[in-house]
CSV table of C-alpha atoms and ligand atoms in Angstrom, one decimal:
chain,number,residue,atom,x,y,z
A,1,UNK,CA,32.7,-33.5,-1.6
A,2,UNK,CA,36.4,-34.1,-1.0
A,3,UNK,CA,38.6,-32.9,-3.6
A,4,UNK,CA,40.5,-36.4,-5.3
A,5,UNK,CA,43.6,-36.0,-8.1
A,6,UNK,CA,43.0,-38.7,-10.7
A,7,UNK,CA,45.2,-40.0,-13.1
A,8,UNK,CA,42.9,-42.2,-15.1
A,9,UNK,CA,45.5,-43.9,-17.3
A,10,UNK,CA,47.8,-46.5,-16.0
A,11,UNK,CA,44.5,-47.2,-13.2
A,12,UNK,CA,41.8,-48.0,-15.4
A,13,UNK,CA,43.9,-50.0,-17.6
A,14,UNK,CA,41.5,-53.7,-17.7
A,15,UNK,CA,39.0,-51.7,-16.2
A,16,UNK,CA,36.3,-51.1,-18.7
A,17,UNK,CA,35.6,-47.3,-18.1
A,18,UNK,CA,31.2,-46.8,-19.1
A,19,UNK,CA,31.9,-43.9,-19.4
A,20,UNK,CA,27.7,-41.8,-18.8
A,21,UNK,CA,28.7,-38.9,-18.5
A,22,UNK,CA,27.1,-35.1,-18.5
A,23,UNK,CA,29.5,-33.3,-17.0
A,24,UNK,CA,28.2,-30.4,-14.5
A,25,UNK,CA,27.2,-27.5,-16.9
A,26,UNK,CA,27.6,-29.4,-20.9
A,27,UNK,CA,24.8,-32.6,-19.9
A,28,UNK,CA,21.2,-32.0,-18.8
A,29,UNK,CA,20.3,-35.6,-18.3
A,30,UNK,CA,21.8,-35.2,-14.9
A,31,UNK,CA,18.6,-34.8,-12.2
A,32,UNK,CA,18.8,-31.7,-10.2
A,33,UNK,CA,20.9,-34.0,-7.7
A,34,UNK,CA,23.8,-31.4,-6.2
A,35,UNK,CA,27.1,-33.6,-6.0
A,36,UNK,CA,26.2,-35.7,-9.2
A,37,UNK,CA,26.4,-32.7,-11.1
A,38,UNK,CA,29.6,-32.5,-10.0
A,39,UNK,CA,31.2,-35.5,-11.7
A,40,UNK,CA,30.8,-37.7,-9.0
A,41,UNK,CA,32.9,-41.1,-10.0
A,42,UNK,CA,31.1,-44.7,-9.0
A,43,UNK,CA,33.1,-47.0,-9.6
A,44,UNK,CA,31.2,-51.2,-10.2
A,45,UNK,CA,32.6,-54.8,-9.1
A,46,UNK,CA,29.5,-56.7,-11.2
A,47,UNK,CA,30.0,-60.2,-10.3
A,48,UNK,CA,29.6,-61.3,-13.6
A,49,UNK,CA,26.9,-61.7,-17.1
A,50,UNK,CA,25.6,-65.5,-15.7
A,51,UNK,CA,21.4,-64.7,-16.2
A,52,UNK,CA,19.0,-62.1,-17.8
A,53,UNK,CA,18.8,-60.9,-13.6
A,54,UNK,CA,23.2,-59.8,-14.2
A,55,UNK,CA,22.1,-58.3,-17.3
A,56,UNK,CA,19.1,-56.8,-16.4
A,57,UNK,CA,21.4,-55.2,-13.4
A,58,UNK,CA,24.0,-54.0,-14.5
A,59,UNK,CA,22.0,-52.3,-17.6
A,60,UNK,CA,19.8,-50.8,-14.4
A,61,UNK,CA,23.1,-49.2,-13.1
A,62,UNK,CA,24.3,-47.4,-16.1
A,63,UNK,CA,20.7,-46.9,-17.7
A,64,UNK,CA,20.7,-45.1,-13.6
A,65,UNK,CA,24.3,-43.3,-13.4
A,66,UNK,CA,23.3,-42.3,-16.8
A,67,UNK,CA,20.0,-39.6,-15.4
A,68,UNK,CA,22.0,-39.4,-12.5
A,69,UNK,CA,24.5,-37.6,-14.7
A,70,UNK,CA,26.8,-39.9,-13.2
A,71,UNK,CA,30.4,-41.4,-14.9
A,72,UNK,CA,30.5,-44.5,-13.9
A,73,UNK,CA,33.8,-46.9,-14.1
A,74,UNK,CA,32.2,-50.5,-14.6
A,75,UNK,CA,34.5,-54.3,-14.1
A,76,UNK,CA,32.9,-57.6,-15.3
A,77,UNK,CA,34.7,-60.0,-12.2
A,78,UNK,CA,33.7,-62.5,-14.8
A,79,UNK,CA,32.0,-65.0,-12.1
A,80,UNK,CA,36.1,-64.2,-9.9
A,81,UNK,CA,36.3,-63.0,-6.9
A,82,UNK,CA,39.8,-61.8,-7.5
A,83,UNK,CA,39.1,-60.2,-10.3
A,84,UNK,CA,37.1,-57.7,-8.2
A,85,UNK,CA,39.2,-57.4,-5.3
A,86,UNK,CA,41.4,-56.8,-8.2
A,87,UNK,CA,38.9,-54.3,-9.9
A,88,UNK,CA,37.8,-52.8,-6.1
A,89,UNK,CA,42.0,-52.1,-5.3
A,90,UNK,CA,41.4,-50.0,-8.6
A,91,UNK,CA,38.3,-48.4,-7.4
A,92,UNK,CA,40.7,-47.2,-4.8
A,93,UNK,CA,43.6,-46.0,-6.5
A,94,UNK,CA,41.9,-43.9,-9.6
A,95,UNK,CA,40.3,-42.3,-5.8
A,96,UNK,CA,36.7,-43.0,-7.0
A,97,UNK,CA,34.5,-40.6,-5.1
A,98,UNK,CA,31.9,-44.3,-4.3
A,99,UNK,CA,32.9,-47.8,-4.7
A,100,UNK,CA,29.9,-50.5,-5.6
A,101,UNK,CA,30.3,-53.8,-5.6
A,102,UNK,CA,28.5,-57.1,-6.2
A,103,UNK,CA,29.7,-59.4,-3.9
A,104,UNK,CA,30.2,-63.4,-6.0
A,105,UNK,CA,30.0,-65.0,-2.4
A,106,UNK,CA,29.7,-63.8,1.7
A,107,UNK,CA,33.5,-64.5,2.6
A,108,UNK,CA,37.1,-63.6,2.2
A,109,UNK,CA,36.4,-59.2,1.6
A,110,UNK,CA,37.9,-57.5,5.0
A,111,UNK,CA,41.1,-56.6,3.1
A,112,UNK,CA,39.9,-54.8,0.1
A,113,UNK,CA,37.2,-53.4,2.0
A,114,UNK,CA,40.0,-52.5,5.0
A,115,UNK,CA,41.7,-51.2,2.1
A,116,UNK,CA,38.5,-48.7,0.8
A,117,UNK,CA,38.1,-48.1,5.0
A,118,UNK,CA,42.2,-46.3,5.0
A,119,UNK,CA,41.8,-44.8,1.8
A,120,UNK,CA,37.9,-42.7,2.9
A,121,UNK,CA,36.1,-44.0,0.1
A,122,UNK,CA,32.5,-45.1,1.0
A,123,UNK,CA,31.4,-49.1,0.1
A,124,UNK,CA,27.5,-49.5,-1.2
A,125,UNK,CA,27.2,-52.5,-1.2
A,126,UNK,CA,24.1,-54.9,-3.8
A,127,UNK,CA,22.2,-57.1,-4.9
A,128,UNK,CA,24.2,-60.3,-2.6
A,129,UNK,CA,25.5,-59.5,0.8
A,130,UNK,CA,28.9,-60.9,3.0
A,131,UNK,CA,30.3,-62.5,6.0
A,132,UNK,CA,32.6,-59.7,7.6
A,133,UNK,CA,32.7,-58.9,11.7
A,134,UNK,CA,33.3,-55.3,10.2
A,135,UNK,CA,29.8,-54.0,9.7
A,136,UNK,CA,31.3,-51.0,9.4
A,137,UNK,CA,33.6,-51.7,6.3
A,138,UNK,CA,30.6,-51.5,4.5
A,139,UNK,CA,28.6,-47.9,4.1
A,140,UNK,CA,25.5,-49.1,2.9
A,141,UNK,CA,22.9,-52.5,1.2
A,142,UNK,CA,20.3,-52.9,-1.0
A,143,UNK,CA,18.9,-55.9,-2.3
A,144,UNK,CA,16.5,-59.0,-2.3
A,145,UNK,CA,15.9,-60.3,0.9
A,146,UNK,CA,16.9,-64.0,-0.9
A,147,UNK,CA,15.9,-65.6,2.5
A,148,UNK,CA,11.8,-64.5,2.4
A,149,UNK,CA,12.7,-65.2,-2.0
A,150,UNK,CA,12.8,-69.5,-0.2
A,151,UNK,CA,10.4,-68.6,2.0
A,152,UNK,CA,8.0,-67.9,-0.9
A,153,UNK,CA,8.5,-71.1,-2.1
A,154,UNK,CA,8.0,-73.2,0.3
A,155,UNK,CA,5.1,-71.1,0.9
A,156,UNK,CA,3.1,-71.4,-2.6
A,157,UNK,CA,3.9,-75.3,-2.9
A,158,UNK,CA,2.7,-75.5,0.9
A,159,UNK,CA,-0.8,-73.9,-1.3
A,160,UNK,CA,0.4,-76.6,-4.4
A,161,UNK,CA,0.5,-79.4,-2.3
A,162,UNK,CA,-3.2,-78.9,-1.8
A,163,UNK,CA,-4.4,-79.6,-5.5
A,164,UNK,CA,-1.7,-82.5,-4.9
A,165,UNK,CA,-3.0,-85.5,-4.6
A,166,UNK,CA,-0.1,-87.4,-2.9
A,167,UNK,CA,0.4,-88.7,0.3
A,168,UNK,CA,4.7,-88.7,0.0
A,169,UNK,CA,6.1,-85.3,-2.6
A,170,UNK,CA,9.5,-85.4,-3.7
A,171,UNK,CA,11.0,-82.5,-4.7
A,172,UNK,CA,14.9,-82.1,-6.2
A,173,UNK,CA,17.0,-77.9,-5.6
A,174,UNK,CA,18.7,-76.6,-8.1
A,175,UNK,CA,20.5,-74.1,-5.7
A,176,UNK,CA,23.1,-70.9,-7.0
A,177,UNK,CA,26.2,-70.6,-6.7
A,178,UNK,CA,27.7,-72.1,-3.6
A,179,UNK,CA,28.6,-70.3,-2.0
A,180,UNK,CA,26.8,-67.3,-2.8
A,181,UNK,CA,24.2,-65.3,-0.4
A,182,UNK,CA,21.0,-65.6,-2.7
A,183,UNK,CA,22.4,-70.2,-2.8
A,184,UNK,CA,22.8,-70.1,1.1
A,185,UNK,CA,19.9,-68.1,1.2
A,186,UNK,CA,17.2,-69.6,-1.1
A,187,UNK,CA,18.1,-72.5,0.5
A,188,UNK,CA,18.0,-71.7,4.4
A,189,UNK,CA,14.4,-70.3,4.0
A,190,UNK,CA,12.6,-72.9,1.1
A,191,UNK,CA,14.0,-76.5,4.5
A,192,UNK,CA,13.3,-73.7,7.3
A,193,UNK,CA,8.7,-74.4,5.9
A,194,UNK,CA,9.2,-77.5,3.9
A,195,UNK,CA,11.9,-79.6,6.0
A,196,UNK,CA,9.3,-79.9,9.0
A,197,UNK,CA,6.0,-80.3,7.2
A,198,UNK,CA,5.4,-84.8,6.9
A,199,UNK,CA,4.5,-84.1,3.5
A,200,UNK,CA,7.4,-83.0,1.1
A,201,UNK,CA,10.8,-85.3,0.6
A,202,UNK,CA,13.8,-83.4,-0.8
A,203,UNK,CA,16.1,-86.4,-2.6
A,204,UNK,CA,18.6,-83.6,-3.3
A,205,UNK,CA,19.8,-81.3,-3.7
A,206,UNK,CA,22.6,-79.6,-6.8
A,207,UNK,CA,24.7,-76.2,-7.8
A,208,UNK,CA,23.4,-75.1,-11.3
A,209,UNK,CA,26.2,-72.3,-10.2
A,210,UNK,CA,23.2,-69.7,-12.1
A,211,UNK,CA,23.4,-71.0,-15.1
A,212,UNK,CA,21.2,-72.5,-17.1
A,213,UNK,CA,24.3,-74.8,-19.1
A,214,UNK,CA,24.3,-76.2,-15.8
A,215,UNK,CA,20.6,-76.5,-14.8
A,216,UNK,CA,20.8,-78.7,-17.9
A,217,UNK,CA,23.3,-80.9,-16.5
A,218,UNK,CA,21.8,-80.6,-13.0
A,219,UNK,CA,18.5,-82.3,-14.2
A,220,UNK,CA,19.9,-84.8,-16.2
A,221,UNK,CA,21.5,-86.2,-12.8
A,222,UNK,CA,17.3,-86.0,-11.3
A,223,UNK,CA,16.3,-87.8,-13.9
A,224,UNK,CA,18.9,-90.6,-14.2
A,225,UNK,CA,18.3,-90.9,-10.3
A,226,UNK,CA,15.6,-90.5,-9.6
A,227,UNK,CA,13.3,-92.2,-12.9
A,228,UNK,CA,9.4,-91.3,-12.7
A,229,UNK,CA,9.9,-90.7,-8.7
A,230,UNK,CA,10.4,-86.4,-9.5
A,231,UNK,CA,7.2,-84.5,-8.5
A,232,UNK,CA,8.6,-81.4,-7.7
A,233,UNK,CA,11.6,-79.4,-9.3
A,234,UNK,CA,13.3,-76.5,-6.6
A,235,UNK,CA,15.5,-73.4,-9.1
A,236,UNK,CA,17.2,-70.7,-7.7
A,237,UNK,CA,17.1,-68.8,-10.7
A,238,UNK,CA,15.3,-69.0,-14.3
A,239,UNK,CA,18.5,-68.8,-16.4
A,240,UNK,CA,19.2,-73.0,-15.0
A,241,UNK,CA,15.1,-73.1,-14.7
A,242,UNK,CA,14.7,-72.7,-18.7
A,243,UNK,CA,17.8,-75.7,-19.2
A,244,UNK,CA,16.5,-77.5,-16.3
A,245,UNK,CA,13.1,-77.5,-18.9
A,246,UNK,CA,14.7,-78.7,-21.8
A,247,UNK,CA,15.9,-81.1,-21.1
A,248,UNK,CA,12.1,-82.5,-19.4
A,249,UNK,CA,10.7,-81.3,-22.5
A,250,UNK,CA,13.9,-83.9,-24.4
A,251,UNK,CA,12.3,-86.6,-22.1
A,252,UNK,CA,8.4,-86.2,-23.4
A,253,UNK,CA,7.9,-85.0,-20.1
A,254,UNK,CA,5.9,-82.2,-19.2
A,255,UNK,CA,7.0,-78.9,-17.4
A,256,UNK,CA,4.0,-77.5,-15.1
A,257,UNK,CA,2.1,-80.9,-15.5
A,258,UNK,CA,4.0,-83.6,-15.0
A,259,UNK,CA,6.6,-81.7,-12.1
A,260,UNK,CA,5.2,-78.5,-10.8
A,261,UNK,CA,8.1,-76.0,-10.6
A,262,UNK,CA,9.5,-73.1,-8.5
A,263,UNK,CA,11.7,-70.4,-9.6
A,264,UNK,CA,13.4,-67.3,-8.6
A,265,UNK,CA,13.7,-63.7,-10.6
A,266,UNK,CA,11.4,-62.8,-12.6
A,267,UNK,CA,12.7,-63.0,-15.9
A,268,UNK,CA,10.3,-61.8,-19.0
A,269,UNK,CA,11.5,-66.0,-20.1
A,270,UNK,CA,10.2,-66.7,-16.9
A,271,UNK,CA,6.6,-65.3,-16.7
A,272,UNK,CA,5.7,-66.6,-20.3
A,273,UNK,CA,6.2,-69.9,-19.2
A,274,UNK,CA,4.4,-69.4,-16.6
A,275,UNK,CA,1.6,-67.8,-18.3
A,276,UNK,CA,1.5,-71.0,-21.4
A,277,UNK,CA,1.5,-73.5,-17.4
A,278,UNK,CA,4.8,-74.5,-17.6
A,279,UNK,CA,6.1,-72.9,-14.5
A,280,UNK,CA,4.3,-72.2,-11.8
A,281,UNK,CA,5.4,-70.5,-9.1
A,282,UNK,CA,8.3,-67.5,-10.1
A,283,UNK,CA,9.2,-65.7,-7.5
A,284,UNK,CA,10.2,-62.1,-7.4
A,285,UNK,CA,13.7,-61.4,-7.5
A,286,UNK,CA,14.6,-57.4,-9.0
A,287,UNK,CA,18.0,-56.6,-10.3
A,288,UNK,CA,16.0,-52.9,-11.0
A,289,UNK,CA,18.5,-51.5,-8.5
A,290,UNK,CA,20.9,-49.0,-10.7
A,291,UNK,CA,18.3,-45.7,-9.4
A,292,UNK,CA,18.4,-46.9,-6.3
A,293,UNK,CA,22.1,-47.3,-6.1
A,294,UNK,CA,23.0,-43.6,-7.1
A,295,UNK,CA,19.7,-42.0,-4.7
A,296,UNK,CA,22.1,-43.1,-2.5
A,297,UNK,CA,25.6,-42.3,-3.7
A,298,UNK,CA,24.4,-39.1,-3.8
A,299,UNK,CA,23.3,-39.1,-0.4
A,300,UNK,CA,26.1,-40.2,0.9
A,301,UNK,CA,28.6,-38.2,-0.8
A,302,UNK,CA,27.1,-35.3,0.1
A,303,UNK,CA,26.4,-36.7,3.9
A,304,UNK,CA,22.3,-36.3,3.6
A,305,UNK,CA,21.1,-38.7,5.9
A,306,UNK,CA,20.5,-42.2,4.4
A,307,UNK,CA,19.4,-45.8,5.4
A,308,UNK,CA,21.4,-47.9,6.1
A,309,UNK,CA,19.5,-51.2,4.4
A,310,UNK,CA,17.0,-50.6,1.3
A,311,UNK,CA,15.1,-53.7,0.2
A,312,UNK,CA,13.3,-53.5,-3.5
A,313,UNK,CA,9.4,-54.4,-3.1
A,314,UNK,CA,9.1,-57.5,-4.5
A,315,UNK,CA,6.3,-60.3,-5.6
A,316,UNK,CA,5.6,-63.3,-6.2
A,317,UNK,CA,3.7,-64.8,-8.9
A,318,UNK,CA,1.4,-68.0,-9.3
A,319,UNK,CA,-0.3,-70.4,-11.4
A,320,UNK,CA,-3.4,-69.0,-9.8
A,321,UNK,CA,-3.0,-65.5,-10.2
A,322,UNK,CA,-4.9,-63.2,-12.6
A,323,UNK,CA,-1.3,-62.0,-14.2
A,324,UNK,CA,-2.4,-60.0,-18.1
A,325,UNK,CA,-2.3,-57.0,-16.3
A,326,UNK,CA,1.7,-57.7,-16.0
A,327,UNK,CA,3.8,-55.2,-16.8
A,328,UNK,CA,6.7,-56.3,-19.5
A,329,UNK,CA,9.9,-57.6,-17.0
A,330,UNK,CA,13.3,-55.4,-18.7
A,331,UNK,CA,14.9,-58.0,-18.0
B,1,GZL,C1,20.2,-62.2,-6.4
B,1,GZL,C2,21.6,-62.8,-8.2
B,1,GZL,C3,21.4,-63.5,-8.6
B,1,GZL,C4,20.7,-64.4,-9.3
B,1,GZL,C5,20.6,-64.9,-10.2
B,1,GZL,O1,20.4,-61.9,-6.3
B,1,GZL,O2,22.4,-62.1,-7.3
B,1,GZL,O3,22.1,-64.1,-9.1
B,1,GZL,O4,19.0,-65.9,-9.1
B,1,GZL,C6,22.2,-64.2,-10.5
B,1,GZL,O5,20.2,-65.2,-11.7
B,1,GZL,O6,22.6,-64.8,-11.4
């Protein structure tokens, strides 16, 4: 591993330092993974803390770093791309061994990733993806298949439609952060099936930015514009769904019965509502990526073979399933 002469103080000002470090020789928890024992330093630019999914993802990274004996420098971008870019520049100046980032949106990363490449610092893209012409600007990707999640949502609805004795089934959609890969791909995966199925009509799609508060606003708007016309809500994440359900119940609407609800993520609160019959389908999107990221970082730094793309196993939980054996979700 390249020796880097790091001066910690000035560069990391403003960057939250989470030293979950068990230094080589003084920590017992570090897995025997070669480079990790040599005090690997990983800079992690997290996009924010907007949902239980995101918080679970951050915890997963912190726990995995500790288990691997890696010092993790975490920066919370607070939902702003410019903060993420500034953090990545700090990691470059500090000469971390590996940079990990969860890009809030797909565009605008070329320059800073070019700087990381020139500094010879490997970059792991995690969770969301980016649009860059030169795919060499990142070393590897670990994250979910957001397109398949949209397809899973659509497939559930096509099955559910068989039980809904209606000629036309009208859908409203709450989408995620504009320009983010989960929003773009969950939209496309869903519409690629639904738009060519004549049983369905999508009344409107509004972005709720993956936020519970905006999920409430979206549902208020939908109920105002389409009174008694909504049969299905497709929501790109559980946080927005929880907000929408709050509004439905304020309006005397029975979620999961008067309006069929399909949600994405799989956080505990949504699974609990699925079991109660207030949500009909929860498409899983796992935030537990930390262990795979740390394994990958160690492989890259120690020159071992590693996969360019790694995707977690993901399921789809529906009202048709026996959920009694489901393990606690952890987020
Ligand atoms: C999906 C992830 C999304 C979650 C949201 O991989 O990027 O961001 O679905 C989170 O809950 O805000």
